[in-house]
Tab-separated table of C-alpha atoms and ligand atoms in Angstrom:
chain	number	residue	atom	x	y	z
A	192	UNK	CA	0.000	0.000	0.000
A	193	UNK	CA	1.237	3.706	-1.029
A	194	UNK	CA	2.889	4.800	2.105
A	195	UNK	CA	1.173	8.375	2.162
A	196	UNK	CA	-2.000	6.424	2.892
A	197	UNK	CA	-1.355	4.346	5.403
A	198	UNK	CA	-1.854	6.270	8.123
A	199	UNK	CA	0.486	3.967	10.600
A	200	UNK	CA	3.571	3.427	8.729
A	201	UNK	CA	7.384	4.435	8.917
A	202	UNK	CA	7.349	4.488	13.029
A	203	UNK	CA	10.467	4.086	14.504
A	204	UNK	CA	10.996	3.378	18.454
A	205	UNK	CA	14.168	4.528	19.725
A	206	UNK	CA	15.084	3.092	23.363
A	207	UNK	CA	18.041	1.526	25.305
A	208	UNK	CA	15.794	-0.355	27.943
A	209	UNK	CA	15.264	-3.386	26.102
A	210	UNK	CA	12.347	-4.562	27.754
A	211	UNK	CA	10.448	-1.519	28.246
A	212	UNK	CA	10.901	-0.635	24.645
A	213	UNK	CA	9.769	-4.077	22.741
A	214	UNK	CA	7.039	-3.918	25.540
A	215	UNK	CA	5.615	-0.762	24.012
A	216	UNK	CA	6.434	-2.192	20.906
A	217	UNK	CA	4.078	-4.956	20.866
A	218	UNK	CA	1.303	-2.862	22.237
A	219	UNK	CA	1.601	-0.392	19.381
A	220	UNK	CA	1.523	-3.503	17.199
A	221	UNK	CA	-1.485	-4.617	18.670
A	222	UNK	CA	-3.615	-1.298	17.874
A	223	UNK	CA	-2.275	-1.639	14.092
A	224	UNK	CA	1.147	-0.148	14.158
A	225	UNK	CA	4.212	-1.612	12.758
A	226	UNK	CA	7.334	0.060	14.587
A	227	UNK	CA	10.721	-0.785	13.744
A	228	UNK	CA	13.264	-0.313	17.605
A	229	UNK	CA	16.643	1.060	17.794
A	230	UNK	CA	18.364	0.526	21.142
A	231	UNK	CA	20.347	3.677	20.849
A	232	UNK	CA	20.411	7.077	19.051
A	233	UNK	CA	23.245	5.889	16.575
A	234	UNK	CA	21.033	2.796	15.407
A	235	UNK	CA	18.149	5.302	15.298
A	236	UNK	CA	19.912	7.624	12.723
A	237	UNK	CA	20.626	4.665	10.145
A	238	UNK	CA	17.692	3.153	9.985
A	239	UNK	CA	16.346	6.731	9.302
A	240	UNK	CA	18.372	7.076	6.315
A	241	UNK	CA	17.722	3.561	5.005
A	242	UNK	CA	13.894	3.353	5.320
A	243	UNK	CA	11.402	5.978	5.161
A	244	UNK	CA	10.359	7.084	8.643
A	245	UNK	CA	7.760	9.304	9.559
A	246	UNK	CA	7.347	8.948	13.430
A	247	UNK	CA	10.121	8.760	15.747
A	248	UNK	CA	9.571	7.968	19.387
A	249	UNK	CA	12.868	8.345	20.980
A	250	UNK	CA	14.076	8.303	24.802
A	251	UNK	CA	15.764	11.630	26.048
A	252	UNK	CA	17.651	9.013	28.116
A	253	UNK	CA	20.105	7.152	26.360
A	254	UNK	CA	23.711	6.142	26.361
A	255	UNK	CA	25.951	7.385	23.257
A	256	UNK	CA	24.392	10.050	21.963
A	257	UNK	CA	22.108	11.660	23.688
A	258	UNK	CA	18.046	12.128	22.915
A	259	UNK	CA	18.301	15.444	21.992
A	260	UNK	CA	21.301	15.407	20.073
A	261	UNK	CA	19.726	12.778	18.462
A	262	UNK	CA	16.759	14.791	17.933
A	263	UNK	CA	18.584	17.360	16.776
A	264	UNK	CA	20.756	15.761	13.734
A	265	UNK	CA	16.921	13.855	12.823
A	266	UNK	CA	15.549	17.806	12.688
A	267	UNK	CA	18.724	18.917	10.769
A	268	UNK	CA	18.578	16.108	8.169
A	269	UNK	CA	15.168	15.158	7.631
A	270	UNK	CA	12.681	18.442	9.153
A	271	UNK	CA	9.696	16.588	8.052
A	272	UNK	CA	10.075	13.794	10.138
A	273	UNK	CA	8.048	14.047	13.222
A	274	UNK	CA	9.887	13.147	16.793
A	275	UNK	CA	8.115	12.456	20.199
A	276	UNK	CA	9.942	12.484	23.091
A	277	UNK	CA	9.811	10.401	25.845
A	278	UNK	CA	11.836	11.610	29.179
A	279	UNK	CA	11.921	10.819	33.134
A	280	UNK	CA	9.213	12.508	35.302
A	281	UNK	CA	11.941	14.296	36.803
A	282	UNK	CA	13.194	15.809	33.651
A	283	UNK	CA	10.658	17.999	32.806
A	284	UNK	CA	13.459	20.772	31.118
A	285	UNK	CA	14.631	17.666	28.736
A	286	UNK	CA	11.007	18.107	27.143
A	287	UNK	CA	11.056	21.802	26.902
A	288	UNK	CA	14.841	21.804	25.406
A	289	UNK	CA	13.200	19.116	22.748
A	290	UNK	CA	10.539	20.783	21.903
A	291	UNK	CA	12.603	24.327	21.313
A	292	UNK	CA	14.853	21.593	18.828
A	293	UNK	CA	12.011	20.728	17.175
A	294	UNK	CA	10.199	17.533	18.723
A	295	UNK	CA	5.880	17.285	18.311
A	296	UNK	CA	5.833	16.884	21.718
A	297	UNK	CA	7.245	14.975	25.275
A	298	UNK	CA	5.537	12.336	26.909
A	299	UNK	CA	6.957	11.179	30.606
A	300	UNK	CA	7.333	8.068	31.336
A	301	UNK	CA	5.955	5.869	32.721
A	302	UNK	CA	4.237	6.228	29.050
A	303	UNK	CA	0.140	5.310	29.295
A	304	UNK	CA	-0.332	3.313	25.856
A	305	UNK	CA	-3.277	5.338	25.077
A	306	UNK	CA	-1.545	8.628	25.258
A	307	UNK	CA	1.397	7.603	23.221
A	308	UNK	CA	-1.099	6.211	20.253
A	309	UNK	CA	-3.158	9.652	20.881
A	310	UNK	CA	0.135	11.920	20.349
A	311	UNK	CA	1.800	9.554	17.359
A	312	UNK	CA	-1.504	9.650	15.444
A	313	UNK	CA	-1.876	13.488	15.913
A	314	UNK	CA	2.236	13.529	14.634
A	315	UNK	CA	0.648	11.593	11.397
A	316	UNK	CA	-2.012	13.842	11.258
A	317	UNK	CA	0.445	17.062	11.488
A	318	UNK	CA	2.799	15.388	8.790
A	319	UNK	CA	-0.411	14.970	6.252
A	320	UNK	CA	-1.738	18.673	6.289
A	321	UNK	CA	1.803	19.715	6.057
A	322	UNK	CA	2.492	17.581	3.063
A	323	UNK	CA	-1.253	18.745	1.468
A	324	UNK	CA	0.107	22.627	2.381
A	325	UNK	CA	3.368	21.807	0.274
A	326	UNK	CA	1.596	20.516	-2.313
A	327	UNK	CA	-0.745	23.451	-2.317
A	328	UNK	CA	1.896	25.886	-2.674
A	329	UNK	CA	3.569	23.927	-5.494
A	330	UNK	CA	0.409	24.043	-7.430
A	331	UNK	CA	-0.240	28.071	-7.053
A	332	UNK	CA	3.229	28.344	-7.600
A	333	UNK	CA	3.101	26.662	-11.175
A	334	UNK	CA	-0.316	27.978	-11.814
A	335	UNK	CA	1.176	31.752	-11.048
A	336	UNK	CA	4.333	31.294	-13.405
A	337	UNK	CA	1.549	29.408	-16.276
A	338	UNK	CA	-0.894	32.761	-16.088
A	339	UNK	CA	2.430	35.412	-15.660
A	340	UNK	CA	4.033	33.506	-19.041
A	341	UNK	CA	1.114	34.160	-20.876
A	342	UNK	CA	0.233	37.672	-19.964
A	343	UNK	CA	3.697	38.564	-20.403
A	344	UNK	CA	3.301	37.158	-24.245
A	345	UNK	CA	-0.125	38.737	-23.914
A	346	UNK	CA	1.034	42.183	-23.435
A	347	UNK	CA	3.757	42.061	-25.622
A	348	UNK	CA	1.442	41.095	-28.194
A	349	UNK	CA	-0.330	44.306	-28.075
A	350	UNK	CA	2.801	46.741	-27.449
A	351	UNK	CA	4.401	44.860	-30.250
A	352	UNK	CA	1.691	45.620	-32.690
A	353	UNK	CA	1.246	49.276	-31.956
A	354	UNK	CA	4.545	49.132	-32.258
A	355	UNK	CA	4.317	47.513	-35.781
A	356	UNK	CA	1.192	49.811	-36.806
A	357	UNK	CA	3.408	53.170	-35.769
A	358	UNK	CA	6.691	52.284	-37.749
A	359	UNK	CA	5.040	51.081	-40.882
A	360	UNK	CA	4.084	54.729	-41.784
A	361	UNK	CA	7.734	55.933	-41.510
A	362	UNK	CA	9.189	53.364	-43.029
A	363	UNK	CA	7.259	53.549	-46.392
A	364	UNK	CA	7.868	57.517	-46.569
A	365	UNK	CA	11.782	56.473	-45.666
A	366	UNK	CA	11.368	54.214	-48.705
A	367	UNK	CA	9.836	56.731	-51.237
A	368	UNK	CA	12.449	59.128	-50.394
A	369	UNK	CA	15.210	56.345	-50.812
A	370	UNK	CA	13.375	55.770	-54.063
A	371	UNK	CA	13.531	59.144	-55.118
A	372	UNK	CA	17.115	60.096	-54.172
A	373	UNK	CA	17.965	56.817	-56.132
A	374	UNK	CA	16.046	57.988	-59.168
A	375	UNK	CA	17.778	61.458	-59.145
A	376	UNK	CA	21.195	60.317	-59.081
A	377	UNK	CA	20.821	57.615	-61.460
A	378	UNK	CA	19.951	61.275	-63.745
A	379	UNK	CA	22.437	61.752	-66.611
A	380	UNK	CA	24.118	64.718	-65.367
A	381	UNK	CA	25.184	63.131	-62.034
A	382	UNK	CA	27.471	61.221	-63.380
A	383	UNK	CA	29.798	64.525	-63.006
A	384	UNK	CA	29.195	64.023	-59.421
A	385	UNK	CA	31.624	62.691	-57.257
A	386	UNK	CA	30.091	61.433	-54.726
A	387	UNK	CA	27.948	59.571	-56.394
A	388	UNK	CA	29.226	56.191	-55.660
A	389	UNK	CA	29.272	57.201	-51.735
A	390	UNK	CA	25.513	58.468	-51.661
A	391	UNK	CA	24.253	54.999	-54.046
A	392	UNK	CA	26.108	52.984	-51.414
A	393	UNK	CA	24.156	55.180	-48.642
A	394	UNK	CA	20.880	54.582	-50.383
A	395	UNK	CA	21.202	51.155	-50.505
A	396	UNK	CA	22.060	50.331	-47.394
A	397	UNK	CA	19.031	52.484	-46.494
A	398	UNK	CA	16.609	50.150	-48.542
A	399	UNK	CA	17.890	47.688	-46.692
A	400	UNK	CA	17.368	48.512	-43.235
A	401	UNK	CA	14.049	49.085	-44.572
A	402	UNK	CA	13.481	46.015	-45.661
A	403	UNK	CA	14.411	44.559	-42.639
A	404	UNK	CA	12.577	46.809	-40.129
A	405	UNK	CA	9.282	45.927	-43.234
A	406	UNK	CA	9.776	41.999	-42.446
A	407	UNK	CA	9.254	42.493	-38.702
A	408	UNK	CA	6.195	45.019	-39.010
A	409	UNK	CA	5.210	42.281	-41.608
A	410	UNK	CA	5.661	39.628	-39.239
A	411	UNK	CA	4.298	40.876	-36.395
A	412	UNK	CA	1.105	42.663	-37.668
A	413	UNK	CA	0.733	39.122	-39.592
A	414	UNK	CA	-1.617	37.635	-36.872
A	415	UNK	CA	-3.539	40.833	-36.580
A	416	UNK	CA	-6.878	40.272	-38.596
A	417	UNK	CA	-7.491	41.865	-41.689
A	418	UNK	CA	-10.906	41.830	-41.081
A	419	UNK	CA	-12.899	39.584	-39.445
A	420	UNK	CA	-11.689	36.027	-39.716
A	421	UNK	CA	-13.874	33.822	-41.775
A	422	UNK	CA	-13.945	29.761	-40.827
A	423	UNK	CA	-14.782	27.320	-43.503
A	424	UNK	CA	-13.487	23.887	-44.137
A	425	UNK	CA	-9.882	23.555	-44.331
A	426	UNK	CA	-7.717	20.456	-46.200
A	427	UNK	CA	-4.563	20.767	-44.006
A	428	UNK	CA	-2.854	18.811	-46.904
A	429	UNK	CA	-3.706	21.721	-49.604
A	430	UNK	CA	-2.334	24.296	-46.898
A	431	UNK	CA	0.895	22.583	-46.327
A	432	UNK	CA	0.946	22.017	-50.600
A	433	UNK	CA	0.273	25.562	-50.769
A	434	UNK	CA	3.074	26.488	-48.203
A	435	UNK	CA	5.284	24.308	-49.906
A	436	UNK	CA	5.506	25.904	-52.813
A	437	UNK	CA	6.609	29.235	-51.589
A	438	UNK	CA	9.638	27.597	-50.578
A	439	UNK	CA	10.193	25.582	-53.493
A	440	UNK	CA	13.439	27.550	-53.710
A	441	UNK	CA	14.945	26.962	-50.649
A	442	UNK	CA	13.799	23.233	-50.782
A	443	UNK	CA	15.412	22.879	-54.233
A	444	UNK	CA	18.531	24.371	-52.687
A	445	UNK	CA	19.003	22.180	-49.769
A	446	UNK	CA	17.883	19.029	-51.536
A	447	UNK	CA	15.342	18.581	-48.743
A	448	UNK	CA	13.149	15.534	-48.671
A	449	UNK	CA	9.387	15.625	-47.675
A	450	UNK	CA	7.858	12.883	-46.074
A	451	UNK	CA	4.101	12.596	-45.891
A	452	UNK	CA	2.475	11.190	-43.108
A	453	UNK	CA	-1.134	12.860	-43.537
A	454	UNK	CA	-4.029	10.268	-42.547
A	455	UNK	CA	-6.350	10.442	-45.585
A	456	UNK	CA	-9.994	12.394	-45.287
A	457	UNK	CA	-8.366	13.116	-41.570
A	458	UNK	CA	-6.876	16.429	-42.363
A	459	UNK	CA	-10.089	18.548	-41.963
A	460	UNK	CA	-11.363	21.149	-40.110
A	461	UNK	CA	-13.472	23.915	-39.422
A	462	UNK	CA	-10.954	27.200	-38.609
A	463	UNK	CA	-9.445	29.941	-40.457
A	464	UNK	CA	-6.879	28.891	-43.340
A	465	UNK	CA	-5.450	32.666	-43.101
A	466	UNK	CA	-3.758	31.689	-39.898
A	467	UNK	CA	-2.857	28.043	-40.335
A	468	UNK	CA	-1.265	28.829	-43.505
A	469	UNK	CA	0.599	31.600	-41.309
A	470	UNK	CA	1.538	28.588	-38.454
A	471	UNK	CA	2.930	26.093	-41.184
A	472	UNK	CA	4.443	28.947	-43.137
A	473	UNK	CA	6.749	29.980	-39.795
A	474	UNK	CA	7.153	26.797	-38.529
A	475	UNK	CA	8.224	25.240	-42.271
A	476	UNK	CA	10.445	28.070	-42.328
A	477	UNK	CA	12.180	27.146	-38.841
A	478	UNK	CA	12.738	23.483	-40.032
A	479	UNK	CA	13.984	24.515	-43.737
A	480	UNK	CA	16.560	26.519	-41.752
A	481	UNK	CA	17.783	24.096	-39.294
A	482	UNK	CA	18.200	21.064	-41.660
A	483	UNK	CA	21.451	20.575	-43.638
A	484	UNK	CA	21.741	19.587	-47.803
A	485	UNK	CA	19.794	16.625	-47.953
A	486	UNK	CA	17.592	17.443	-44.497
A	487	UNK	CA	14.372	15.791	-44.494
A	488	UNK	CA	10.927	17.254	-43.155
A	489	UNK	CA	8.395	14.656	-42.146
A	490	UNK	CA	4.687	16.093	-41.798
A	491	UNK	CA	2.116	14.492	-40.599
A	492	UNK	CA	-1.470	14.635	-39.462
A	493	UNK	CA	-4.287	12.274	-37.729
A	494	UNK	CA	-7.381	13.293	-35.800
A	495	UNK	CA	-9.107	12.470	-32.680
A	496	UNK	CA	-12.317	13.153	-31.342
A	497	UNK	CA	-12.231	16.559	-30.890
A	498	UNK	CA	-9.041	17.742	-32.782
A	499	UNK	CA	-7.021	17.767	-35.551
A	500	UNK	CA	-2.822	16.783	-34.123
A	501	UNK	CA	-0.623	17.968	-36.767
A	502	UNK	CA	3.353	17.791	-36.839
A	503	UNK	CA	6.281	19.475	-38.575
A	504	UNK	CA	9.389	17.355	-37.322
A	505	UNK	CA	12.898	17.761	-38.873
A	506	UNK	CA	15.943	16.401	-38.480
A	507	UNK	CA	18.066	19.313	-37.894
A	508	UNK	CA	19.928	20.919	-35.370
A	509	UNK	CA	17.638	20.790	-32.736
A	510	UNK	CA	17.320	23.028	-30.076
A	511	UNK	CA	19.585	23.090	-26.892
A	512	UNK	CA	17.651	22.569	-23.431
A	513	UNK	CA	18.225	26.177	-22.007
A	514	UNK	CA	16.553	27.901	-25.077
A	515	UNK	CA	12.961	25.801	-25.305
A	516	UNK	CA	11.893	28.209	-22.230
A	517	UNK	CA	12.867	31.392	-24.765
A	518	UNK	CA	12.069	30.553	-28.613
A	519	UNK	CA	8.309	31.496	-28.133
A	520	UNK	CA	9.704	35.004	-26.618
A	521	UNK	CA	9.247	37.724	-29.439
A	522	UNK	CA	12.684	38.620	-30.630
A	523	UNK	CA	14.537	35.526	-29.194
A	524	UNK	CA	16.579	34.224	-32.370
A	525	UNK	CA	19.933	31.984	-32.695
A	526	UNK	CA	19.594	33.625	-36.027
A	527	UNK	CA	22.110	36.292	-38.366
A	528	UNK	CA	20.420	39.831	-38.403
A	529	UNK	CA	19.564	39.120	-42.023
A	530	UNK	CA	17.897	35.511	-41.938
A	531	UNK	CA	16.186	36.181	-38.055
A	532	UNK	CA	13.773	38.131	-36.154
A	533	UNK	CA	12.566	36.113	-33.511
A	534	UNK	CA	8.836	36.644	-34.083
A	535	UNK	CA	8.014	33.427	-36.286
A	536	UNK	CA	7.166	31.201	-33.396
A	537	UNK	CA	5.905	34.233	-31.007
A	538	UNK	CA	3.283	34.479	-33.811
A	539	UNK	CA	2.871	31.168	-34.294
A	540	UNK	CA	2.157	30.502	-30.604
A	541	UNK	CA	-0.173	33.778	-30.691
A	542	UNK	CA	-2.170	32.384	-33.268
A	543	UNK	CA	-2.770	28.939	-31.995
A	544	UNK	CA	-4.027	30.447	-28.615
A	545	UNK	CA	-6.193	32.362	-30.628
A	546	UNK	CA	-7.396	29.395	-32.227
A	547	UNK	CA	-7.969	27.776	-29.100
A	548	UNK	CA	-5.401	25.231	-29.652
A	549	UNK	CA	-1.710	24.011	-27.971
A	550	UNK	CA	1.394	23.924	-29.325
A	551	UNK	CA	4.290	21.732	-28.285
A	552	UNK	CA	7.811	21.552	-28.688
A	553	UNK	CA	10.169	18.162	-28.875
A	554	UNK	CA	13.850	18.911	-29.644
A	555	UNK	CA	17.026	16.563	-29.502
A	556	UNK	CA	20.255	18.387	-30.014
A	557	UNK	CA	21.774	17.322	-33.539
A	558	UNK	CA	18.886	15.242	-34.033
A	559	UNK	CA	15.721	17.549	-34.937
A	560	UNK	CA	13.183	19.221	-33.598
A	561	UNK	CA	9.150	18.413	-33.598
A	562	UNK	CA	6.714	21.217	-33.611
A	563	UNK	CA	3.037	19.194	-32.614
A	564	UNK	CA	-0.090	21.782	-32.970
A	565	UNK	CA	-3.647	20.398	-31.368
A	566	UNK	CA	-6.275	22.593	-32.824
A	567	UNK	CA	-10.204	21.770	-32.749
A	568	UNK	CA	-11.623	20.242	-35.334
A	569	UNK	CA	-14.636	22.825	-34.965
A	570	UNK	CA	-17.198	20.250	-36.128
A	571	UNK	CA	-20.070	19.126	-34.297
B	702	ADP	N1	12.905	23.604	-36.198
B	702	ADP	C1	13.840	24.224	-35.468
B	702	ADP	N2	15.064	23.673	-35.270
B	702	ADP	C2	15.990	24.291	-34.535
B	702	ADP	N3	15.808	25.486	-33.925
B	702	ADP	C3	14.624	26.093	-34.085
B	702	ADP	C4	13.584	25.498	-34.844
B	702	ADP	N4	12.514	26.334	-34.796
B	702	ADP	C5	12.880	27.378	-34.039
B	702	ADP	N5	14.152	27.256	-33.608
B	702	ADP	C6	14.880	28.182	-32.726
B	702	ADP	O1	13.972	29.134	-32.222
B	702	ADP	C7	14.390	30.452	-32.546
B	702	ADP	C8	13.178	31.353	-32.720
B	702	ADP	O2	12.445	30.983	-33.873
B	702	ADP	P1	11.506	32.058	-34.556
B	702	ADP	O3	10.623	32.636	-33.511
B	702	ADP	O4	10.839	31.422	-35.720
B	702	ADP	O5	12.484	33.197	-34.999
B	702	ADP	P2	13.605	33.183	-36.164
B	702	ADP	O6	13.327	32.019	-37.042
B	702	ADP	O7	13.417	34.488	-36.850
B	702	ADP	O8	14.917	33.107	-35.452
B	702	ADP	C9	15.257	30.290	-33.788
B	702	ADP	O9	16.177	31.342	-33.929
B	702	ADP	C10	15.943	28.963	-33.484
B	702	ADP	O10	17.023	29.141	-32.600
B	703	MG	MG1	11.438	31.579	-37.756
């Protein structure tokens, strides 16, 4: 039986009168405990560390080392273990120094059966509702960092695409103006101009900061709804056809092999292909990248119940432990300033959320990555 529910388990009697000790022992026994004895404090500190003990009753009294040292190293080592004292009628101090060293509680001896069974259950019961408060705090602990990890993508969500909304305007007047300057010196009589070579090199690299800064507007205002999403029926297979051929080039150039693993007539369902094409777009685009000449993509699809499971797994580079906390963080790339922005999978996770759905992330180091998406089917 699990431990945790049996209430009378792990008790351990700790006494150097032999006879006085297995006498308790066998009464305990008869009202359904099983105690293992020690016969001194030494004895009483390895069995603690080979079995699991909950309950200690231990003489104050002992030879070797003493009952409150002995107390003491039990507290040290293992807090949750519950100790109850037993000392001489005379020794009344014993019990108090115990219990400021952490004991339940002191009985005297002579011990009255009843009182001992009275003060080891209540030790049990003391050791439960501090395990269920433990366990309590874990849980609104986890709960607390769930709820702050997605409000903190939350909010950057919506800074990020004011953000997006504010640049764009700039950056197309930047690019007319590039446009024109470009126009006017490519005019006949500039080439008298010395300079010229200087200010063409200026524009470009203007046009391409622009460019750049465009993609992440682009990408971030990407989940933002055009107008009001429309569902209808969706073929997951057309989508990730569809997909596909956008990055027929960068396929082609990597020699990268596609594996299908889509369960026939169980690729459908009722959503918005707008943003699904957006999700397999990004996360395509993550495992294109990672793989080497030859790579191979396996995608793959089958349905439950409710939902539609659908994975992009590659076997590329994989992702190292300490990053799968960060790559759904907007801005978070391994990536060169011209091939990354970090906001692929920030949208991508956006956009499943939005979809009511879950997104999860398998990754072995040199071995690939797997990118699993759960969305509803949306049928009845
Ligand atoms: N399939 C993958 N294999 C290996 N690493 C990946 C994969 N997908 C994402 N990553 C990691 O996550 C990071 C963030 O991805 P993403 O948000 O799409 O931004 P970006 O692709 O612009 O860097 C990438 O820079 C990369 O380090
Ligand atoms: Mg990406």
């Amino acid at each position: 039986m699990d431990k945790r529910y049996d209430h009378k388990a792990g008790l351990l009697l700790v006494d150097d009168e032999d006879g006085f000790r297995t006498a308790i022992a066998k009464r305990l026994t008869k009202r359904g405990f099983d105690p293992i004895q020690a016969s001194n404090g030494e004895e009483c500190l390895e069995i603690i560390a080979r079995e699991s003990i909950e309950v200690v009753v231990l003489d104050v009294k002992m030879p070797g080392i003493s009952g409150i040292d002995t107390l003491k190293a039990i507290k040290q080592a293992y807090p949750k273990i519950q100790v109850i004292l037993l000392t001489g009628n005379v020794a009344v101090s014993d019990g108090i120094e115990g219990i400021k060293s952490g004991a339940f509680d002191y009985l005297t001896k002579p011990v009255e059966i009843d009182h001992l069974v009275n003060k080891i259950n209540q030790a049990y019961e003391m050791i439960r509702h501090e395990e269920e408060k433990q366990e309590q705090i874990e849980y609104r602990s986890k709960l607390e960092k769930k709820m702050i990890d997605t409000e903190r993508l939350v909010s950057l969500g919506i800074l990020s695409t004011g953000i997006a909304h504010e640049i764009n305007n700039p950056l197309a007047i930047i690019n007319e103006s590039a446009g024109y300057m470009k126009q006017i010196i490519s005019a006949p009589e500039m080439t008298k101009f010395s300079q010229k070579k200087a200010l063409q090199l200026g524009i470009e690299k203007i046009e391409k900061s622009v460019k750049r800064a465009g993609k992440i507007t682009q990408q971030l205002l990407g989940h933002v709804k055009q107008k009001e999403s429309e569902f209808c029926e969706v073929d997951l297979k057309a989508l990730f056809y569809e997909t596909l051929g956008l990055l027929k080039k960068d396929l082609d150039d990597k020699q990268i092999t596609i594996h299908w693993e889509i369960d026939k007539n169980k690729n459908v369902l009722w959503s918005d292909p707008y943003q699904i094409r957006q999700i397999i777009m990004n996360l395509l685009n993550n495992a294109v990248h990672a793989v080497k000449k030859n790579g191979v993509i396996v995608l793959s699809s089958r349905e439950t119940d409710y939902d539609i499971i659908f994975e992009i797994k590659d076997n590329g580079m994989g992702i190292p432990k300490e990053n799968l906390g960060k790559i759904f963080d907007p801005f978070f790339t391994t990536k060169s300033f011209d091939e990354g922005t970090g906001l692929g999978l920030f949208v991508v996770h956006k956009l499943v959320s939005d979809l009511n759905g879950e997104i999860m992330v398998d990754s072995d180091l040199n071995k690939g990555t797997c990118f699993k998406i759960t969305l509803p089917k949306g049928f009845k």
